[in-house]
PDB file of C-alpha atoms in Angstrom:
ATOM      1  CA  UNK F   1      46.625 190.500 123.635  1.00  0.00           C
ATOM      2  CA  UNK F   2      43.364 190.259 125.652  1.00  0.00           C
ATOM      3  CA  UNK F   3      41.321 191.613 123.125  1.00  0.00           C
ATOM      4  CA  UNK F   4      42.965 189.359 119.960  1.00  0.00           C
ATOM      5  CA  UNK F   5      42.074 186.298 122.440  1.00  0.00           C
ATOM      6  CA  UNK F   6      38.744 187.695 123.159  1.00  0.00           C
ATOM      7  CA  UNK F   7      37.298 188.047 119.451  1.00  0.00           C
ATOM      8  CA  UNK F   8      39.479 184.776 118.365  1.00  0.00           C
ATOM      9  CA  UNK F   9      36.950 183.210 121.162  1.00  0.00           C
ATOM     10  CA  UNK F  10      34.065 184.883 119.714  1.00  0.00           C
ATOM     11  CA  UNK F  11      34.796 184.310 116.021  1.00  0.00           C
ATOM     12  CA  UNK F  12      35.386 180.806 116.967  1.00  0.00           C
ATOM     13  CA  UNK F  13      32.446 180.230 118.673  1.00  0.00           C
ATOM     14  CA  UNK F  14      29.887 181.961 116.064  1.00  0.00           C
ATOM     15  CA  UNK F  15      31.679 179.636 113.232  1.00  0.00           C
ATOM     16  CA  UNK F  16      31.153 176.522 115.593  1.00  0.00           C
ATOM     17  CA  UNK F  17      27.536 177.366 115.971  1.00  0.00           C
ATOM     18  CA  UNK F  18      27.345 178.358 112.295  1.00  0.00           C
ATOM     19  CA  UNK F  19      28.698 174.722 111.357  1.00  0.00           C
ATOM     20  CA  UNK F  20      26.220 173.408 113.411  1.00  0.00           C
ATOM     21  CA  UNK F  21      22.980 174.750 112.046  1.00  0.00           C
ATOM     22  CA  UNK F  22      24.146 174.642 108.679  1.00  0.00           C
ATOM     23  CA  UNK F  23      25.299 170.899 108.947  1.00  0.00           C
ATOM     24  CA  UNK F  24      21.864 169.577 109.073  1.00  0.00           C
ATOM     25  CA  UNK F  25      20.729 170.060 106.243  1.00  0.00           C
ATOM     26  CA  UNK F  26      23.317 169.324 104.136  1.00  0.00           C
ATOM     27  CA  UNK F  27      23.678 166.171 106.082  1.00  0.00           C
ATOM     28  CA  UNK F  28      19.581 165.517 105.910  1.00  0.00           C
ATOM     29  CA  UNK F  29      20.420 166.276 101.740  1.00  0.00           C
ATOM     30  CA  UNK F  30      23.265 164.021 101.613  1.00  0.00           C
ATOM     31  CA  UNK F  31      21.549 160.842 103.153  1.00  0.00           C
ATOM     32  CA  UNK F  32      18.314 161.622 101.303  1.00  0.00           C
ATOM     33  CA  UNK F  33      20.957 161.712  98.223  1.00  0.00           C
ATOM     34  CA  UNK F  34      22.733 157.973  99.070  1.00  0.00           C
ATOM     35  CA  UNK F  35      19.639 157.115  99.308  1.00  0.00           C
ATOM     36  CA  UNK F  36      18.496 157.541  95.588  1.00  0.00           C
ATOM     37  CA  UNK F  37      19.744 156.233  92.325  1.00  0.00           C
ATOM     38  CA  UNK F  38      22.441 158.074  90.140  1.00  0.00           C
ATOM     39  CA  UNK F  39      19.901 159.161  87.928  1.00  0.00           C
ATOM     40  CA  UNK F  40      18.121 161.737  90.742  1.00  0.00           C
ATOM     41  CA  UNK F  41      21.152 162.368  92.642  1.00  0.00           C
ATOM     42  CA  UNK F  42      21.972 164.771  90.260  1.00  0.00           C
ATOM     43  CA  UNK F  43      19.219 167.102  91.079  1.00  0.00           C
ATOM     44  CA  UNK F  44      19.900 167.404  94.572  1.00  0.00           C
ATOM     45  CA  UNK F  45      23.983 167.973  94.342  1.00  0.00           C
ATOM     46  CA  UNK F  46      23.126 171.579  93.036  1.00  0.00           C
ATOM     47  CA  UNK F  47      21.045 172.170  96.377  1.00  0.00           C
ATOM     48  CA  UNK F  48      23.500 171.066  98.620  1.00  0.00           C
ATOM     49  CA  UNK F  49      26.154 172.944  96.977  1.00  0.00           C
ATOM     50  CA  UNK F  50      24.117 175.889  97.532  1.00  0.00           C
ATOM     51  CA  UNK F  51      23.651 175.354 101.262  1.00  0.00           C
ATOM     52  CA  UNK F  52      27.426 174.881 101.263  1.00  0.00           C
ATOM     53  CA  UNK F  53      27.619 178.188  99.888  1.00  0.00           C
ATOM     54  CA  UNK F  54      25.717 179.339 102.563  1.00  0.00           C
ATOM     55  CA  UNK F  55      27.883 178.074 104.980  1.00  0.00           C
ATOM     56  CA  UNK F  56      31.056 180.136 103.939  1.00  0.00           C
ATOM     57  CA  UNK F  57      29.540 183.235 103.438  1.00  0.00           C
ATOM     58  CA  UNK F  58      28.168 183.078 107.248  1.00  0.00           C
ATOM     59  CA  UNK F  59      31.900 182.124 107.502  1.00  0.00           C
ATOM     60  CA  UNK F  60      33.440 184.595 105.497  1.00  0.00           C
ATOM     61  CA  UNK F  61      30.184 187.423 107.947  1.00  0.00           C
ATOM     62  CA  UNK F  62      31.917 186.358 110.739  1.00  0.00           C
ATOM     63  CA  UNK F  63      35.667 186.351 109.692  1.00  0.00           C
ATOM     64  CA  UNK F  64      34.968 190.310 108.158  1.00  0.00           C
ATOM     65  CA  UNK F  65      33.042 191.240 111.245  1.00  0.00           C
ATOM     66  CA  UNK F  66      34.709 190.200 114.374  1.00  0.00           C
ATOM     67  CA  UNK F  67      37.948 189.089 113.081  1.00  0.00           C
ATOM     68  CA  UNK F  68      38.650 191.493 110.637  1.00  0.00           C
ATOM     69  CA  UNK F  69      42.336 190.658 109.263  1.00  0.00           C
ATOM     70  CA  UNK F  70      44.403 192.974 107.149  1.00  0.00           C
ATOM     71  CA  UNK F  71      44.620 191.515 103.744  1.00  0.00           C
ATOM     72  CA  UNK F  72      47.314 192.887 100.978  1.00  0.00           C
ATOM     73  CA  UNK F  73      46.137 191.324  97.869  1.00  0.00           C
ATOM     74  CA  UNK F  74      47.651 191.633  94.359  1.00  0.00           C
ATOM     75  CA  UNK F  75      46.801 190.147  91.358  1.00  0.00           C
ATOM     76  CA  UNK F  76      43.188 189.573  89.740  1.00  0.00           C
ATOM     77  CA  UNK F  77      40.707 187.010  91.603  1.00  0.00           C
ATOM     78  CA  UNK F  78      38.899 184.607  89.397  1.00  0.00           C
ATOM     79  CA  UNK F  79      35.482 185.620  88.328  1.00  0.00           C
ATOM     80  CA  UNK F  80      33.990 181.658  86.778  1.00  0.00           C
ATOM     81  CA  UNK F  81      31.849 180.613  89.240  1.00  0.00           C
ATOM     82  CA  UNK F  82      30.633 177.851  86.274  1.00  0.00           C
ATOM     83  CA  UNK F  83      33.871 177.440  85.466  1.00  0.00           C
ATOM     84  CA  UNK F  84      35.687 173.995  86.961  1.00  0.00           C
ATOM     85  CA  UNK F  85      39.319 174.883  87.883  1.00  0.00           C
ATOM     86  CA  UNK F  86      42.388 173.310  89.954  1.00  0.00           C
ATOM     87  CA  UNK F  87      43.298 175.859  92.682  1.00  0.00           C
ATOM     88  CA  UNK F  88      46.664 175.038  94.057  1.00  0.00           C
ATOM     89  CA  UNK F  89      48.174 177.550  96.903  1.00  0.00           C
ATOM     90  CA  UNK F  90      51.661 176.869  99.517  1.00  0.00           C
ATOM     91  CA  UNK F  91      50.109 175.901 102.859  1.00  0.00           C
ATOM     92  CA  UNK F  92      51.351 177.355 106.482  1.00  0.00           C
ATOM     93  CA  UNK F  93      48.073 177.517 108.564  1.00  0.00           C
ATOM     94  CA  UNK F  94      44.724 176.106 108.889  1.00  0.00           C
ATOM     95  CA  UNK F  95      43.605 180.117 108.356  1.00  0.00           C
ATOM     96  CA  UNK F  96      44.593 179.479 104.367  1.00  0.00           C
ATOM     97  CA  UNK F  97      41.353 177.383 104.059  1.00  0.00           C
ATOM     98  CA  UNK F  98      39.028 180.029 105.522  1.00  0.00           C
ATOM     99  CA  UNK F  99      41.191 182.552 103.733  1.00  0.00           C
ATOM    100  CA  UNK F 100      40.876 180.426 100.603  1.00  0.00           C
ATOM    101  CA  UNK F 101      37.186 180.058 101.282  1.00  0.00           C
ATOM    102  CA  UNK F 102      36.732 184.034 101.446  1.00  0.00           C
ATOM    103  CA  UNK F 103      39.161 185.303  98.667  1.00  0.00           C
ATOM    104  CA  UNK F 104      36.809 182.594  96.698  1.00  0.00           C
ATOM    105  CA  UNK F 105      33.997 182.432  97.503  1.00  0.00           C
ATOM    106  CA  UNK F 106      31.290 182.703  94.535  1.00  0.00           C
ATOM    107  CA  UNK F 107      33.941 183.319  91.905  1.00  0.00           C
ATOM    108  CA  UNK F 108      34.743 179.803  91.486  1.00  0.00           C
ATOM    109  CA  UNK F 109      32.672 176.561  92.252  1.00  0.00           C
ATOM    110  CA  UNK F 110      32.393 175.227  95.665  1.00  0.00           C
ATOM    111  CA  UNK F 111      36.106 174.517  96.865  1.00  0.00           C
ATOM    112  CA  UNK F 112      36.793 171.204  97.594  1.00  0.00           C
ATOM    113  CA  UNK F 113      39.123 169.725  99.092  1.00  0.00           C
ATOM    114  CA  UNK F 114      40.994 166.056  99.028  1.00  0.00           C
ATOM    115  CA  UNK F 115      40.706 165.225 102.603  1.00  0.00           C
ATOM    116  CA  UNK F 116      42.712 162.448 104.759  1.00  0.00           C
ATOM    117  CA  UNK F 117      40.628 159.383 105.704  1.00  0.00           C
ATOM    118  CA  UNK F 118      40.616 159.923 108.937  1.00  0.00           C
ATOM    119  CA  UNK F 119      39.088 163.593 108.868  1.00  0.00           C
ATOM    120  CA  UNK F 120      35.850 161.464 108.278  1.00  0.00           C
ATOM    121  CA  UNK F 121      35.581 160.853 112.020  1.00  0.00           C
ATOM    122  CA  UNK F 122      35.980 164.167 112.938  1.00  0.00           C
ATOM    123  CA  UNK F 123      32.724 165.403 114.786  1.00  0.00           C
ATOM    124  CA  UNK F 124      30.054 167.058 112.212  1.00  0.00           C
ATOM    125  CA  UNK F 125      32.612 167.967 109.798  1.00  0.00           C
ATOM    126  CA  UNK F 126      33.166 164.518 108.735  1.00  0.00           C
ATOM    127  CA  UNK F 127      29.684 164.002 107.933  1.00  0.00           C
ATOM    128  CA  UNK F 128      28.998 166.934 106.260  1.00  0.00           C
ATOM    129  CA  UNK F 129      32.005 166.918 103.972  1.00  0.00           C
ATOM    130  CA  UNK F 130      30.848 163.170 103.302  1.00  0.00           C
ATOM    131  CA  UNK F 131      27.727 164.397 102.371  1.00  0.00           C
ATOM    132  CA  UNK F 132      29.664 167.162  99.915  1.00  0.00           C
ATOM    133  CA  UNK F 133      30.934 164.159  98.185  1.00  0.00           C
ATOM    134  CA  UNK F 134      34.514 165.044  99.101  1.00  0.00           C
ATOM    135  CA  UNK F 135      37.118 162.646  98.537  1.00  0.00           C
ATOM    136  CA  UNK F 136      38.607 160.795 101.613  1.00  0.00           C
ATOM    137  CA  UNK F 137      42.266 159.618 100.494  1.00  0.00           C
ATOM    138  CA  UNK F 138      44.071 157.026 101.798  1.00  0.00           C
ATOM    139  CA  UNK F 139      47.888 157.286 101.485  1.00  0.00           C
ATOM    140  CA  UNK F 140      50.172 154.149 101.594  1.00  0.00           C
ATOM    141  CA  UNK F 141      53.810 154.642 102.822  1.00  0.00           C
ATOM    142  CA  UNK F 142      56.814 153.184 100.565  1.00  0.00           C
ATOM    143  CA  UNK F 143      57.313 150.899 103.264  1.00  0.00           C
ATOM    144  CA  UNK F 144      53.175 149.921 103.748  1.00  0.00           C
ATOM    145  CA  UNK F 145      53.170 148.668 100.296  1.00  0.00           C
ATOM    146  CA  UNK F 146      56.286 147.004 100.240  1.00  0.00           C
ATOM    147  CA  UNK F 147      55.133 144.693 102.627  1.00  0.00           C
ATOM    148  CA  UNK F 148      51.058 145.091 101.008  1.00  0.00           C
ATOM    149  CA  UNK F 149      51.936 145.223  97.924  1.00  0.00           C
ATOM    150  CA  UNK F 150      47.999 144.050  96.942  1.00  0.00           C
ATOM    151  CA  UNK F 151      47.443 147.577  98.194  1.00  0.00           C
ATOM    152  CA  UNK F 152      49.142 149.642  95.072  1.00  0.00           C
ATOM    153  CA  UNK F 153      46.711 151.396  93.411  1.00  0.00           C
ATOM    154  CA  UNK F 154      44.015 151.340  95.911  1.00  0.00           C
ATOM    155  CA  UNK F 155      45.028 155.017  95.911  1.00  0.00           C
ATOM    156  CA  UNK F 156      44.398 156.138  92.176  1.00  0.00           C
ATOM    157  CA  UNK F 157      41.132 154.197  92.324  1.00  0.00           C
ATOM    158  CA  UNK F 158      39.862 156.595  95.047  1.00  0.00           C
ATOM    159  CA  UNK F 159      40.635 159.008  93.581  1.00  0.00           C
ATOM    160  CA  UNK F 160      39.433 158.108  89.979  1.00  0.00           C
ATOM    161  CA  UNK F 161      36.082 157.074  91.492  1.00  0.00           C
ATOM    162  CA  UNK F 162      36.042 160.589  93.556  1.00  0.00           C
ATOM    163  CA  UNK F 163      36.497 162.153  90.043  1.00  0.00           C
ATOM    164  CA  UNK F 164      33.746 160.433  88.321  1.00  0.00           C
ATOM    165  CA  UNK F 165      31.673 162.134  90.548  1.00  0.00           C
ATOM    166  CA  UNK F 166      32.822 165.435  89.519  1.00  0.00           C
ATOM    167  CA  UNK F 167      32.352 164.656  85.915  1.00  0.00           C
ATOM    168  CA  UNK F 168      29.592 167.577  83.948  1.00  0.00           C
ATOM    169  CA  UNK F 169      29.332 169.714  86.951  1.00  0.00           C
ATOM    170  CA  UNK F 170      31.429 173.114  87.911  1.00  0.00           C
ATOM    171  CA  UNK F 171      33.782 172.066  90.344  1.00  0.00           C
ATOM    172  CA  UNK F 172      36.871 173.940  92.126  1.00  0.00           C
ATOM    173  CA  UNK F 173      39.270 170.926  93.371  1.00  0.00           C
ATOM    174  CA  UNK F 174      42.018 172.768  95.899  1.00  0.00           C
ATOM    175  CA  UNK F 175      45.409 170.931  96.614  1.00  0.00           C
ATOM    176  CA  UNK F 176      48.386 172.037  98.189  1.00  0.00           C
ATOM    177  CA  UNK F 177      51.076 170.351  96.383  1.00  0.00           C
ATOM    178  CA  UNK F 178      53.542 170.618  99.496  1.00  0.00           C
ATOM    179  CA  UNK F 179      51.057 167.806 101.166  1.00  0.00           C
ATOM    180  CA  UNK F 180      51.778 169.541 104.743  1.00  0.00           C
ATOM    181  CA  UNK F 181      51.880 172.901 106.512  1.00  0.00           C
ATOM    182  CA  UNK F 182      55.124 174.501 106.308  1.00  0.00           C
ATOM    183  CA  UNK F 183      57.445 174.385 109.075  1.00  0.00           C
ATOM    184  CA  UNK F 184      61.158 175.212 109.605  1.00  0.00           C
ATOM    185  CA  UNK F 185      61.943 171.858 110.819  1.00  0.00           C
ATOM    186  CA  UNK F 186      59.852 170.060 107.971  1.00  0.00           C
ATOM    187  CA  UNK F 187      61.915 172.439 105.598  1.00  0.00           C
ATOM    188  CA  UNK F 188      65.260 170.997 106.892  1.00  0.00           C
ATOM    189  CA  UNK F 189      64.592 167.849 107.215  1.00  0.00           C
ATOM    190  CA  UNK F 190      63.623 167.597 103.319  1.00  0.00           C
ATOM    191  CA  UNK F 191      66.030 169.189 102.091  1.00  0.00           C
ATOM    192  CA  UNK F 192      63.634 172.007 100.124  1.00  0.00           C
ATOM    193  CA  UNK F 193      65.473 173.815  97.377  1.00  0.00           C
ATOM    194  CA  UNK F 194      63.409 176.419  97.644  1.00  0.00           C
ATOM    195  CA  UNK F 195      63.432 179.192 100.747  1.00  0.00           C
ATOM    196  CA  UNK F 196      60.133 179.577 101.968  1.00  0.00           C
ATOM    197  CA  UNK F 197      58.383 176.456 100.594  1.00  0.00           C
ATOM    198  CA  UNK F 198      58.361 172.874 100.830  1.00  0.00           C
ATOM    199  CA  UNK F 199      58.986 170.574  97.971  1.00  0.00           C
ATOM    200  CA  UNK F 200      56.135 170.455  96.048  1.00  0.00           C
ATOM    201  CA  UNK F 201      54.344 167.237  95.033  1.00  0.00           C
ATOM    202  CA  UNK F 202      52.443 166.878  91.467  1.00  0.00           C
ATOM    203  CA  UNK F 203      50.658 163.661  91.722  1.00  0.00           C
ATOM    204  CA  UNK F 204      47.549 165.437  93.305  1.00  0.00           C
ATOM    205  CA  UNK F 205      47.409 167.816  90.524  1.00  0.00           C
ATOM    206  CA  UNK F 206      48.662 165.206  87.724  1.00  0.00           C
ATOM    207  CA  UNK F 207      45.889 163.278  88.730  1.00  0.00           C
ATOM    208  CA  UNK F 208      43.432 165.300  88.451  1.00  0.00           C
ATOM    209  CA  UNK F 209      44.337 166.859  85.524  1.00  0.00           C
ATOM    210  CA  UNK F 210      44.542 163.225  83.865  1.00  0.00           C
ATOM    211  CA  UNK F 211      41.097 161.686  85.487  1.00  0.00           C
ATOM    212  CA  UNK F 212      39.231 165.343  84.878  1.00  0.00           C
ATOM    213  CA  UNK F 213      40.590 166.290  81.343  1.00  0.00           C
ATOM    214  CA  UNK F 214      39.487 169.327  79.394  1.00  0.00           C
ATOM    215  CA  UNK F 215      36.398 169.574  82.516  1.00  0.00           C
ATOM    216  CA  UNK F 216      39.731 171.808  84.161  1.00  0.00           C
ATOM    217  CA  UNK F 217      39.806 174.927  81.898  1.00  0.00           C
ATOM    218  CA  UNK F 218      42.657 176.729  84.335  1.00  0.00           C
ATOM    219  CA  UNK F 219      44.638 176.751  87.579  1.00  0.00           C
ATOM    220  CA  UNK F 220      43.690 179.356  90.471  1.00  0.00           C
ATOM    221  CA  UNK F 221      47.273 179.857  91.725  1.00  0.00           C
ATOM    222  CA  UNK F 222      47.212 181.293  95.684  1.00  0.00           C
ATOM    223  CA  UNK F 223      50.084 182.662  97.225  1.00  0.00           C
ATOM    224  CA  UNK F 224      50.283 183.225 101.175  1.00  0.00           C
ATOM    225  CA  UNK F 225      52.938 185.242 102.754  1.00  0.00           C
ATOM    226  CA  UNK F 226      51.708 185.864 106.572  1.00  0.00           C
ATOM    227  CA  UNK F 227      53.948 188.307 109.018  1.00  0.00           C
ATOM    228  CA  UNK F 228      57.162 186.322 109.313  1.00  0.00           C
ATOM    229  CA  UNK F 229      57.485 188.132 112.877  1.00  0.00           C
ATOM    230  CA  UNK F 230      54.526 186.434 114.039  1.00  0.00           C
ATOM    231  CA  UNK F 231      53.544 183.321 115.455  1.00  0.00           C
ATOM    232  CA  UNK F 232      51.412 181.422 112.274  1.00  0.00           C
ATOM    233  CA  UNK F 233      48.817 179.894 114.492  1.00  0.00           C
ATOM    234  CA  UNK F 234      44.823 179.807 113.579  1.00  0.00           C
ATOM    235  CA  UNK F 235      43.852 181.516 116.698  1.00  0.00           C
ATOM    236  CA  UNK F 236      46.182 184.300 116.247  1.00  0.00           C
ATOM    237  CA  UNK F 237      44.599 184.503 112.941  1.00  0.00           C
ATOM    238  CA  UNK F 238      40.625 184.401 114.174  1.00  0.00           C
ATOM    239  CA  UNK F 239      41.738 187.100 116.858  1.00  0.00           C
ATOM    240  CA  UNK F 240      43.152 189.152 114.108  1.00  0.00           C
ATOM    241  CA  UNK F 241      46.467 188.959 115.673  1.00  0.00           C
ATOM    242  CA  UNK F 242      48.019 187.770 112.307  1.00  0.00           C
ATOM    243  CA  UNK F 243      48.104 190.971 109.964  1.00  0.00           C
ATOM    244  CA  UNK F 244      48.496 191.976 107.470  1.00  0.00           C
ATOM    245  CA  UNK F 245      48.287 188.677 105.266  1.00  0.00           C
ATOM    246  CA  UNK F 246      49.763 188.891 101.701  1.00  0.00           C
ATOM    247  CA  UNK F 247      48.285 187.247  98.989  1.00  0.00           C
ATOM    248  CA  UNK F 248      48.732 186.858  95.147  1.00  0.00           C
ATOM    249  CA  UNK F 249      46.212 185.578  92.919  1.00  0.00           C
ATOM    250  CA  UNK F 250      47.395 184.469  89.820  1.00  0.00           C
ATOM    251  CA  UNK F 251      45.135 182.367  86.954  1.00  0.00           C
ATOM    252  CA  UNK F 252      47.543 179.985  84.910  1.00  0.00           C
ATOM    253  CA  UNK F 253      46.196 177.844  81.217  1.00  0.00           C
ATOM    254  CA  UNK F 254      46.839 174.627  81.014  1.00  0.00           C
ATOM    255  CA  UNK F 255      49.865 173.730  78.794  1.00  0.00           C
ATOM    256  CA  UNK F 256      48.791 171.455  76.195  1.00  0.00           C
ATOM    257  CA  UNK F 257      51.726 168.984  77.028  1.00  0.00           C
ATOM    258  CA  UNK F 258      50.358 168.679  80.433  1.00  0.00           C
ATOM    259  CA  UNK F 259      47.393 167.100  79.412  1.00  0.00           C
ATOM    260  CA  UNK F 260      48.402 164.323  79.691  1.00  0.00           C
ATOM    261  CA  UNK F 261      48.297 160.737  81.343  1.00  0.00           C
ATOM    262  CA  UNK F 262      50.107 161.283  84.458  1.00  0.00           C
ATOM    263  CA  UNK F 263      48.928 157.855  85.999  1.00  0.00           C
ATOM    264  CA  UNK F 264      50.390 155.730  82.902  1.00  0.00           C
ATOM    265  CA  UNK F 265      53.345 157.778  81.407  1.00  0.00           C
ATOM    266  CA  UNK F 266      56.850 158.620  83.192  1.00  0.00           C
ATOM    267  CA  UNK F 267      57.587 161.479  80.812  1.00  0.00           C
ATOM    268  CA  UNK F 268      53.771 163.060  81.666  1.00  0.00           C
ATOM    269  CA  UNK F 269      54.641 162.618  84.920  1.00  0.00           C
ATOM    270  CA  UNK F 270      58.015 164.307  84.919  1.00  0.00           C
ATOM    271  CA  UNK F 271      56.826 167.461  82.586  1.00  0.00           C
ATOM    272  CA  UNK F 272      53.875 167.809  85.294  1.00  0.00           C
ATOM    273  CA  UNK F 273      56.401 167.785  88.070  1.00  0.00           C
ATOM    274  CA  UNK F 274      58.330 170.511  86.230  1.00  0.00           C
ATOM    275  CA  UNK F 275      55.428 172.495  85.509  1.00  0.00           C
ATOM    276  CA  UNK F 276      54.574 172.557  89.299  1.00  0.00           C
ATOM    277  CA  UNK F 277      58.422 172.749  89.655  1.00  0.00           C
ATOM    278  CA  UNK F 278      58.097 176.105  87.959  1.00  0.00           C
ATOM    279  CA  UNK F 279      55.061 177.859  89.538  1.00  0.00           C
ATOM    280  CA  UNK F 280      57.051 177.237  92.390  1.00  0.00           C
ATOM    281  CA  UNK F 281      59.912 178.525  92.067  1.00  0.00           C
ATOM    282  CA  UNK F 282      58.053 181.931  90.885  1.00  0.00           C
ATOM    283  CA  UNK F 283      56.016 181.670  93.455  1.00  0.00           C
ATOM    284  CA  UNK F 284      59.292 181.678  96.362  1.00  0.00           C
ATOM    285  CA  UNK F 285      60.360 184.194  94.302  1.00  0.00           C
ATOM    286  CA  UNK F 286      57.203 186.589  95.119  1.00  0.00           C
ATOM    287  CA  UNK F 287      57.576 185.382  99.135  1.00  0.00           C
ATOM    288  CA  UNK F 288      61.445 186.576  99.088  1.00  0.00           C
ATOM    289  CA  UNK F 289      60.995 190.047  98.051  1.00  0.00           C
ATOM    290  CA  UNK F 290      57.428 190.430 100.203  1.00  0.00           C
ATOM    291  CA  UNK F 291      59.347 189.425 103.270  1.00  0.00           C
ATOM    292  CA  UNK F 292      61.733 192.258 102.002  1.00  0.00           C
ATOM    293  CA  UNK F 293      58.935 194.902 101.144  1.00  0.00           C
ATOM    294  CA  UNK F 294      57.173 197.374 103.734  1.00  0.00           C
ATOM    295  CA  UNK F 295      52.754 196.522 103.233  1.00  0.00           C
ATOM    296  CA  UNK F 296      51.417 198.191 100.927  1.00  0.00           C
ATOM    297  CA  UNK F 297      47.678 198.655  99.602  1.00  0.00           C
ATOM    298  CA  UNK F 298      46.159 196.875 102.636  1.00  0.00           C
ATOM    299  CA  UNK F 299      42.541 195.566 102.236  1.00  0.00           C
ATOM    300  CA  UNK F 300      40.192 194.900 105.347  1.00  0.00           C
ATOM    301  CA  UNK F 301      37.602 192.619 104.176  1.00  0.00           C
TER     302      UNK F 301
END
C-alpha cells in the first residue's frame, strides 16, 4: 500500500511539473495566436499541436516509468495520425483520459476533448486547453430553459462555432456518450438497461458528425473494463494499484444513413441514437464476459 501511494505521489508530482513547463508555451502560442487574424492563425495551430504532443508523451514517460499499470489490450489501435476521427469510449475514472492519451497517442490527431465551462477556471489547465482551441460547453437544464427559453440553442452554436475551427485540419474529437463517470448509484437512479454502462447520449456525437461531415472518416471505439474488485480511483491508478486494465480497441465506418442532420431532423436523430444504442450494447456485452474471464495477454507499457 505504501509503495502504490508512494509512486502515485511521484507520478503525480512529475506530471504537475510536466504541465507546468509545457504550459507556457503553448499558452505564449495561443495568445500570440488570438492575437493575429484568421488568415496566420493557421500557421501556428500546427506548432502548438506539436507542443501538445509533447506534453503527453512526457505524460505517457512518466505513466510507463513510475506508474507502470498492467494493460490487457485486444483489438487493433488506430494507425491515422492525419486522419480526423470521433473517438467515443464508456467513462469510470479520470485515468481513461491519460489512458486514452497513451493508447493514442501519435496514431490519431491530438485528442480533444469537449470540456465543461467551468474547467476554464481551473488553474493552468484552463488556459492551456483555451489556448488548444478546445471547446468549453455550456449545458442548459430542461428546467433552465423553460424558464430562459431565449437560451435554446446557445448550445449548438458553441458547438458549431467550436467546429468551424476544426474545419481542413486532422482532428481526433473524444466524447463519452454516457456524459458522466459511471457509478452504481448513477446506474440506479437512471434506470440503465444496460449492466455495466450508463445510458448513452448521441447528441455529442450527432453533432459532430452533422457540423464536421465527411472531415470524420471513422469512429475510434474504446472500451475500459478496470478490476471490478478494486476501488476505481485516479490515485490508485497513478500508484499502479489499479491492474490489470482491459481495453478493446475497435475502429467503426460511418453508416451512410448517419450522415445526417442530427440538429434539424427527428428521424437522424433517432437512427444516431440507435447506432450509439448498438455499439453499446456490444460493447456491455465485451465488459460481461471480461468480468467473467481470468487476464490474459497482459501488456506493461
Amino acid at each position: 500500500m505504501m509503495q502504490t501511494h508512494g509512486r502515485a505521489a511521484v507520478a503525480l508530482m512529475m506530471m504537475t511539473i510536466n504541465t507546468l513547463v509545457m504550459a507556457l508555451p503553448i499558452l505564449l502560442l495561443g495568445l500570440v495566436k488570438a492575437i493575429l487574424p484568421e488568415k496566420w492563425r493557421k500557421y501556428l495551430r500546427p506548432i502548438l499541436m506539436q507542443t501538445a504532443q509533447g506534453w503527453v508523451a512526457t505524460n505517457n514517460l512518466i505513466l510507463t516509468t513510475i506508474s507502470r499499470p498492467q494493460l490487457c489490450i485486444e483489438g487493433e489501435l488506430p494507425d491515422a495520425p492525419r486522419r480526423s476521427c470521433l473517438v467515443v469510449a464508456n467513462h469510470q475514472s479520470w485515468a481513461d483520459i491519460l489512458l486514452l492519451q497513451y493508447l493514442l497517442h501519435r496514431r490519431t490527431p491530438f485528442l480533444t476533448f469537449f470540456l465543461k465551462r467551468q474547467l476554464i477556471w481551473v488553474p493552468v489547465l484552463g488556459l492551456a486547453w483555451w489556448a488548444l482551441d478546445f471547446p468549453f460547453m455550456r449545458r442548459y437544464s430542461r428546467a433552465y430553459l423553460k424558464k430562459y427559453p431565449h437560451k435554446a440553442g446557445k448550445d449548438l452554436a458553441l458547438t458549431r462555432r467550436a467546429c468551424e475551427k476544426f474545419r481542413n485540419i486532422p482532428v481526433a474529437i473524444m466524447v463519452f456518450p454516457e456524459g458522466t463517470r459511471f457509478s452504481k448509484e448513477k446506474h440506479q437512479n437512471t434506470q440503465s438497461p444496460y449492466k455495466h454502462l450508463l445510458r448513452p447520449k448521441a447528441g455529442g456525437v450527432g453533432y459532430v458528425l452533422t457540423l464536421l461531415g465527411q472531415q470524420i472518416q471513422h469512429v475510434v471505439d474504446i472500451s475500459f473494463a478496470y478490476p471490478s474488485r478494486q476501488t476505481i480511483s485516479f490515485w490508485n491508478f497513478l500508484g499502479g494499484g489499479l491492474s490489470p486494465v482491459k481495453i478493446r480497441s475497435k475502429v467503426h465506418r460511418i453508416e451512410p444513413d448517419i450522415r445526417c442532420n442530427y440538429v434539424e431532423d427527428p428521424v437522424c436523430r433517432s437512427r444516431v441514437q440507435t447506432w450509439i444504442n448498438g455499439i453499446w450494447h456490444e460493447k456491455d456485452e465485451w465488459l460481461d464476459v471480461t468480468f467473467g474471464t481470468s487476464v490474459s495477454n497482459t501488456h506493461k507499457p
